[in-house]
């Protein structure tokens, strides 16, 4: 059974930075695609960033491109989301997700493509 545990959320002022972590357990993740999604109150869950574990290739939502960086540490089975230049619009619960597949393109941006999810971590950006 795959388990994903997020950490690193919190309250930060606009312009600040946070680093989210997603610790994965249950198996080796070389064949997985891992992603970060977020959900603000009253809104649908939206794609933030994705990384293909084997190749390390990444994609980002336009809203975070140039500010957020997704990465993985194979030794620690952990995926990170470095968030810089945070804005109040980034306020949301951030979720880590995983699927046993190397996904590319629009498929990798859909929440329905992932079958493992963490519990979420709250990020609040004050103005």
N, C-alpha and C. Protein backbone atom coordinates (compact mmCIF):
# COMPACT_ATOMS: atom_id res chain seq x y z
N UNK A 1 0.84 -1.18 0.00
CA UNK A 1 0.00 0.00 0.00
C UNK A 1 0.89 1.24 0.00
N UNK A 2 0.62 2.15 -0.93
CA UNK A 2 1.39 3.40 -1.02
C UNK A 2 0.81 4.41 -0.05
N UNK A 3 1.69 5.07 0.67
CA UNK A 3 1.27 6.15 1.57
C UNK A 3 2.04 7.42 1.23
N UNK A 4 1.33 8.53 1.22
CA UNK A 4 1.94 9.83 0.95
C UNK A 4 1.64 10.75 2.13
N UNK A 5 2.67 11.38 2.66
CA UNK A 5 2.50 12.27 3.81
C UNK A 5 3.13 13.62 3.50
N UNK A 6 2.29 14.65 3.43
CA UNK A 6 2.78 16.00 3.14
C UNK A 6 3.15 16.72 4.43
N UNK A 7 4.07 17.66 4.29
CA UNK A 7 4.43 18.53 5.41
C UNK A 7 5.02 19.82 4.84
N UNK A 8 5.15 20.82 5.71
CA UNK A 8 5.82 22.05 5.30
C UNK A 8 4.90 23.23 5.07
N UNK A 9 3.60 23.02 5.16
CA UNK A 9 2.69 24.14 4.98
C UNK A 9 2.75 25.10 6.14
N UNK A 10 2.07 26.24 5.99
CA UNK A 10 2.05 27.23 7.06
C UNK A 10 1.56 28.56 6.58
N UNK A 11 1.77 29.57 7.43
CA UNK A 11 1.37 30.94 7.13
C UNK A 11 2.61 31.74 6.75
N UNK A 12 2.53 32.45 5.63
CA UNK A 12 3.66 33.23 5.16
C UNK A 12 3.14 34.53 4.54
N UNK A 13 3.93 35.56 4.59
CA UNK A 13 3.55 36.82 3.97
C UNK A 13 3.79 36.76 2.46
N UNK A 14 3.05 37.57 1.74
CA UNK A 14 3.24 37.66 0.29
C UNK A 14 4.69 38.01 -0.02
N UNK A 15 5.21 37.31 -1.03
CA UNK A 15 6.62 37.47 -1.39
C UNK A 15 7.55 36.48 -0.71
N UNK A 16 7.03 35.76 0.27
CA UNK A 16 7.84 34.81 1.01
C UNK A 16 7.93 33.47 0.32
N UNK A 17 8.56 32.51 1.01
CA UNK A 17 8.81 31.18 0.45
C UNK A 17 8.41 30.09 1.44
N UNK A 18 8.06 28.95 0.89
CA UNK A 18 7.83 27.73 1.66
C UNK A 18 8.31 26.55 0.84
N UNK A 19 8.70 25.46 1.53
CA UNK A 19 9.01 24.23 0.84
C UNK A 19 8.14 23.12 1.39
N UNK A 20 7.34 22.54 0.52
CA UNK A 20 6.51 21.41 0.89
C UNK A 20 7.25 20.11 0.62
N UNK A 21 7.01 19.13 1.46
CA UNK A 21 7.59 17.80 1.28
C UNK A 21 6.48 16.77 1.20
N UNK A 22 6.71 15.73 0.41
CA UNK A 22 5.79 14.61 0.30
C UNK A 22 6.62 13.34 0.47
N UNK A 23 6.52 12.74 1.63
CA UNK A 23 7.25 11.50 1.91
C UNK A 23 6.42 10.31 1.45
N UNK A 24 6.99 9.52 0.57
CA UNK A 24 6.28 8.38 -0.01
C UNK A 24 6.82 7.08 0.56
N UNK A 25 5.94 6.16 0.86
CA UNK A 25 6.35 4.86 1.39
C UNK A 25 5.49 3.76 0.79
N UNK A 26 5.99 2.55 0.86
CA UNK A 26 5.22 1.41 0.40
C UNK A 26 5.85 0.67 -0.75
N UNK A 27 6.69 1.34 -1.52
CA UNK A 27 7.38 0.68 -2.62
C UNK A 27 8.41 1.63 -3.19
N UNK A 28 9.21 1.16 -4.13
CA UNK A 28 10.11 2.07 -4.83
C UNK A 28 9.31 2.85 -5.87
N UNK A 29 9.73 4.07 -6.12
CA UNK A 29 8.89 4.97 -6.91
C UNK A 29 9.46 5.30 -8.28
N UNK A 30 10.39 4.49 -8.77
CA UNK A 30 11.02 4.81 -10.03
C UNK A 30 10.04 4.77 -11.20
N UNK A 31 8.95 4.03 -11.06
CA UNK A 31 7.99 3.94 -12.16
C UNK A 31 6.80 4.87 -12.00
N UNK A 32 6.88 5.76 -11.04
CA UNK A 32 5.74 6.60 -10.71
C UNK A 32 5.83 7.99 -11.33
N UNK A 33 4.66 8.58 -11.52
CA UNK A 33 4.51 10.01 -11.77
C UNK A 33 3.94 10.61 -10.49
N UNK A 34 4.58 11.69 -10.03
CA UNK A 34 4.18 12.35 -8.79
C UNK A 34 3.79 13.79 -9.11
N UNK A 35 2.77 14.29 -8.43
CA UNK A 35 2.30 15.64 -8.72
C UNK A 35 1.84 16.35 -7.47
N UNK A 36 1.78 17.65 -7.58
CA UNK A 36 1.17 18.50 -6.56
C UNK A 36 -0.08 19.15 -7.14
N UNK A 37 -1.13 19.10 -6.39
CA UNK A 37 -2.37 19.80 -6.70
C UNK A 37 -2.70 20.71 -5.53
N UNK A 38 -3.63 21.64 -5.76
CA UNK A 38 -4.09 22.48 -4.67
C UNK A 38 -5.58 22.76 -4.81
N UNK A 39 -6.19 23.04 -3.68
CA UNK A 39 -7.62 23.33 -3.66
C UNK A 39 -7.91 24.44 -2.69
N UNK A 40 -8.44 25.53 -3.22
CA UNK A 40 -8.85 26.66 -2.39
C UNK A 40 -10.33 26.50 -2.03
N UNK A 41 -10.78 27.14 -0.96
CA UNK A 41 -12.19 27.02 -0.56
C UNK A 41 -13.13 27.40 -1.69
N UNK A 42 -14.11 26.54 -1.96
CA UNK A 42 -15.10 26.82 -2.97
C UNK A 42 -14.64 26.61 -4.40
N UNK A 43 -13.41 26.12 -4.56
CA UNK A 43 -12.87 25.92 -5.91
C UNK A 43 -12.53 24.45 -6.14
N UNK A 44 -12.39 24.09 -7.39
CA UNK A 44 -12.01 22.72 -7.73
C UNK A 44 -10.51 22.52 -7.49
N UNK A 45 -10.15 21.25 -7.31
CA UNK A 45 -8.74 20.93 -7.16
C UNK A 45 -8.04 21.19 -8.49
N UNK A 46 -6.89 21.87 -8.42
CA UNK A 46 -6.20 22.24 -9.65
C UNK A 46 -4.75 21.77 -9.64
N UNK A 47 -4.26 21.50 -10.83
CA UNK A 47 -2.89 21.05 -11.03
C UNK A 47 -1.90 22.17 -10.72
N UNK A 48 -0.78 21.79 -10.09
CA UNK A 48 0.28 22.75 -9.78
C UNK A 48 1.57 22.36 -10.51
N UNK A 49 2.03 21.12 -10.28
CA UNK A 49 3.30 20.69 -10.86
C UNK A 49 3.35 19.17 -10.88
N UNK A 50 4.14 18.62 -11.80
CA UNK A 50 4.27 17.17 -11.93
C UNK A 50 5.73 16.82 -12.23
N UNK A 51 6.15 15.65 -11.74
CA UNK A 51 7.49 15.12 -12.03
C UNK A 51 7.39 13.63 -12.31
N UNK A 52 8.07 13.20 -13.35
CA UNK A 52 8.16 11.77 -13.66
C UNK A 52 9.41 11.24 -12.99
N UNK A 53 9.20 10.30 -12.08
CA UNK A 53 10.29 9.93 -11.18
C UNK A 53 11.51 9.43 -11.94
N UNK A 54 11.30 8.59 -12.95
CA UNK A 54 12.44 7.97 -13.63
C UNK A 54 13.25 8.99 -14.42
N UNK A 55 12.57 9.84 -15.18
CA UNK A 55 13.28 10.78 -16.05
C UNK A 55 13.58 12.10 -15.36
N UNK A 56 12.78 12.45 -14.37
CA UNK A 56 12.94 13.74 -13.72
C UNK A 56 12.32 14.89 -14.48
N UNK A 57 11.62 14.60 -15.57
CA UNK A 57 11.01 15.69 -16.35
C UNK A 57 9.85 16.30 -15.58
N UNK A 58 9.66 17.59 -15.77
CA UNK A 58 8.67 18.34 -14.98
C UNK A 58 7.79 19.21 -15.87
N UNK A 59 6.59 19.50 -15.37
CA UNK A 59 5.69 20.47 -15.97
C UNK A 59 5.07 21.30 -14.85
N UNK A 60 4.65 22.51 -15.22
CA UNK A 60 4.06 23.41 -14.23
C UNK A 60 2.81 24.08 -14.79
N UNK A 61 1.89 24.40 -13.88
CA UNK A 61 0.78 25.25 -14.26
C UNK A 61 1.32 26.64 -14.59
N UNK A 62 0.67 27.31 -15.52
CA UNK A 62 1.13 28.64 -15.92
C UNK A 62 1.16 29.60 -14.73
N UNK A 63 0.23 29.42 -13.80
CA UNK A 63 0.11 30.34 -12.66
C UNK A 63 1.30 30.27 -11.71
N UNK A 64 2.08 29.18 -11.76
CA UNK A 64 3.20 29.03 -10.83
C UNK A 64 4.54 28.94 -11.54
N UNK A 65 4.53 28.92 -12.86
CA UNK A 65 5.76 28.78 -13.63
C UNK A 65 6.72 29.91 -13.30
N UNK A 66 7.97 29.55 -13.04
CA UNK A 66 8.97 30.56 -12.70
C UNK A 66 9.03 30.88 -11.22
N UNK A 67 8.03 30.43 -10.45
CA UNK A 67 8.03 30.69 -9.00
C UNK A 67 8.16 29.40 -8.19
N UNK A 68 7.59 28.30 -8.69
CA UNK A 68 7.60 27.02 -7.99
C UNK A 68 8.54 26.06 -8.69
N UNK A 69 9.14 25.17 -7.91
CA UNK A 69 10.01 24.13 -8.46
C UNK A 69 9.70 22.80 -7.79
N UNK A 70 9.41 21.78 -8.60
CA UNK A 70 9.18 20.43 -8.09
C UNK A 70 10.45 19.62 -8.28
N UNK A 71 10.77 18.80 -7.29
CA UNK A 71 11.97 17.97 -7.38
C UNK A 71 11.76 16.69 -6.58
N UNK A 72 12.66 15.72 -6.77
CA UNK A 72 12.55 14.48 -5.99
C UNK A 72 13.92 14.05 -5.50
N UNK A 73 13.90 13.36 -4.37
CA UNK A 73 15.10 12.78 -3.77
C UNK A 73 14.86 11.27 -3.70
N UNK A 74 15.49 10.53 -4.58
CA UNK A 74 15.24 9.09 -4.65
C UNK A 74 15.71 8.36 -3.39
N UNK A 75 16.77 8.86 -2.78
CA UNK A 75 17.28 8.21 -1.58
C UNK A 75 16.28 8.32 -0.42
N UNK A 76 15.51 9.39 -0.42
CA UNK A 76 14.55 9.62 0.67
C UNK A 76 13.12 9.33 0.25
N UNK A 77 12.91 8.91 -1.01
CA UNK A 77 11.55 8.70 -1.52
C UNK A 77 10.66 9.90 -1.21
N UNK A 78 11.16 11.08 -1.49
CA UNK A 78 10.45 12.31 -1.14
C UNK A 78 10.40 13.24 -2.34
N UNK A 79 9.25 13.85 -2.52
CA UNK A 79 9.06 14.88 -3.54
C UNK A 79 8.90 16.21 -2.84
N UNK A 80 9.48 17.24 -3.42
CA UNK A 80 9.43 18.58 -2.83
C UNK A 80 8.74 19.55 -3.77
N UNK A 81 8.17 20.59 -3.18
CA UNK A 81 7.67 21.72 -3.94
C UNK A 81 8.21 22.98 -3.29
N UNK A 82 9.20 23.57 -3.93
CA UNK A 82 9.75 24.85 -3.46
C UNK A 82 8.91 25.97 -4.03
N UNK A 83 8.34 26.78 -3.15
CA UNK A 83 7.44 27.85 -3.57
C UNK A 83 8.04 29.19 -3.18
N UNK A 84 8.36 29.99 -4.18
CA UNK A 84 8.93 31.32 -3.96
C UNK A 84 7.98 32.39 -4.46
N UNK A 85 8.22 33.61 -4.04
CA UNK A 85 7.40 34.76 -4.47
C UNK A 85 5.91 34.45 -4.31
N UNK A 86 5.56 33.95 -3.15
CA UNK A 86 4.18 33.54 -2.92
C UNK A 86 3.22 34.72 -2.95
N UNK A 87 2.01 34.43 -3.44
CA UNK A 87 0.95 35.43 -3.56
C UNK A 87 -0.26 34.97 -2.76
N UNK A 88 -1.13 35.91 -2.37
CA UNK A 88 -2.35 35.50 -1.67
C UNK A 88 -3.17 34.48 -2.47
N UNK A 89 -3.14 34.55 -3.80
CA UNK A 89 -3.88 33.60 -4.63
C UNK A 89 -3.33 32.18 -4.52
N UNK A 90 -2.15 32.01 -3.96
CA UNK A 90 -1.59 30.67 -3.76
C UNK A 90 -2.16 29.98 -2.51
N UNK A 91 -2.95 30.70 -1.75
CA UNK A 91 -3.55 30.13 -0.55
C UNK A 91 -4.47 28.97 -0.91
N UNK A 92 -4.21 27.81 -0.31
CA UNK A 92 -4.98 26.59 -0.62
C UNK A 92 -4.45 25.44 0.24
N UNK A 93 -5.18 24.34 0.21
CA UNK A 93 -4.64 23.09 0.72
C UNK A 93 -3.90 22.42 -0.44
N UNK A 94 -2.66 22.06 -0.18
CA UNK A 94 -1.82 21.45 -1.21
C UNK A 94 -1.75 19.93 -0.97
N UNK A 95 -1.97 19.19 -2.06
CA UNK A 95 -2.00 17.73 -2.01
C UNK A 95 -0.92 17.13 -2.89
N UNK A 96 -0.30 16.08 -2.38
CA UNK A 96 0.63 15.28 -3.15
C UNK A 96 -0.14 14.09 -3.72
N UNK A 97 0.17 13.71 -4.96
CA UNK A 97 -0.52 12.60 -5.62
C UNK A 97 0.47 11.74 -6.38
N UNK A 98 0.12 10.46 -6.57
CA UNK A 98 1.00 9.54 -7.26
C UNK A 98 0.20 8.53 -8.08
N UNK A 99 0.84 8.06 -9.15
CA UNK A 99 0.24 7.01 -9.97
C UNK A 99 1.36 6.17 -10.56
N UNK A 100 1.10 4.84 -10.67
CA UNK A 100 2.10 3.93 -11.23
C UNK A 100 2.01 4.00 -12.74
N UNK A 101 2.70 4.98 -13.32
CA UNK A 101 2.75 5.18 -14.76
C UNK A 101 3.66 6.36 -15.03
N UNK A 102 4.23 6.38 -16.24
CA UNK A 102 4.98 7.55 -16.69
C UNK A 102 4.02 8.34 -17.57
N UNK A 103 3.39 9.34 -17.01
CA UNK A 103 2.37 10.12 -17.71
C UNK A 103 2.93 11.42 -18.20
N UNK A 104 2.47 11.81 -19.38
CA UNK A 104 2.88 13.08 -19.96
C UNK A 104 1.65 13.79 -20.51
N UNK A 105 1.82 15.09 -20.75
CA UNK A 105 0.75 15.87 -21.36
C UNK A 105 -0.43 16.08 -20.44
N UNK A 106 -1.57 16.37 -21.07
CA UNK A 106 -2.76 16.76 -20.32
C UNK A 106 -3.21 15.70 -19.31
N UNK A 107 -2.98 14.45 -19.62
CA UNK A 107 -3.37 13.38 -18.69
C UNK A 107 -2.72 13.57 -17.33
N UNK A 108 -1.50 14.04 -17.31
CA UNK A 108 -0.79 14.20 -16.04
C UNK A 108 -1.24 15.41 -15.25
N UNK A 109 -2.12 16.24 -15.83
CA UNK A 109 -2.61 17.43 -15.15
C UNK A 109 -3.98 17.20 -14.50
N UNK A 110 -4.56 16.01 -14.66
CA UNK A 110 -5.90 15.74 -14.18
C UNK A 110 -5.87 15.00 -12.84
N UNK A 111 -6.61 15.48 -11.83
CA UNK A 111 -6.66 14.76 -10.55
C UNK A 111 -7.14 13.32 -10.72
N UNK A 112 -8.04 13.08 -11.65
CA UNK A 112 -8.59 11.74 -11.84
C UNK A 112 -7.56 10.73 -12.34
N UNK A 113 -6.40 11.21 -12.80
CA UNK A 113 -5.36 10.31 -13.29
C UNK A 113 -4.55 9.68 -12.16
N UNK A 114 -4.72 10.15 -10.95
CA UNK A 114 -3.90 9.71 -9.82
C UNK A 114 -4.74 8.89 -8.85
N UNK A 115 -4.15 7.82 -8.33
CA UNK A 115 -4.91 6.97 -7.42
C UNK A 115 -4.36 6.95 -6.00
N UNK A 116 -3.29 7.66 -5.74
CA UNK A 116 -2.80 7.78 -4.37
C UNK A 116 -2.70 9.27 -4.02
N UNK A 117 -3.19 9.59 -2.83
CA UNK A 117 -3.22 10.98 -2.39
C UNK A 117 -2.78 11.09 -0.94
N UNK A 118 -2.14 12.21 -0.64
CA UNK A 118 -1.84 12.53 0.74
C UNK A 118 -3.03 13.22 1.39
N UNK A 119 -2.85 13.58 2.66
CA UNK A 119 -3.94 14.18 3.43
C UNK A 119 -4.03 15.69 3.21
N UNK A 120 -3.02 16.28 2.63
CA UNK A 120 -3.01 17.71 2.35
C UNK A 120 -2.32 18.52 3.43
N UNK A 121 -1.79 19.66 3.03
CA UNK A 121 -1.17 20.59 3.97
C UNK A 121 -1.60 22.01 3.59
N UNK A 122 -1.98 22.78 4.60
CA UNK A 122 -2.52 24.12 4.37
C UNK A 122 -1.40 25.12 4.13
N UNK A 123 -1.56 25.91 3.08
CA UNK A 123 -0.66 27.04 2.80
C UNK A 123 -1.52 28.30 2.78
N UNK A 124 -1.15 29.26 3.62
CA UNK A 124 -1.87 30.52 3.69
C UNK A 124 -0.89 31.66 3.46
N UNK A 125 -1.20 32.49 2.47
CA UNK A 125 -0.34 33.62 2.13
C UNK A 125 -1.09 34.90 2.45
N UNK A 126 -0.57 35.69 3.36
CA UNK A 126 -1.22 36.94 3.76
C UNK A 126 -0.69 38.10 2.92
N UNK A 127 -1.56 39.07 2.70
CA UNK A 127 -1.17 40.24 1.88
C UNK A 127 -0.57 41.33 2.72
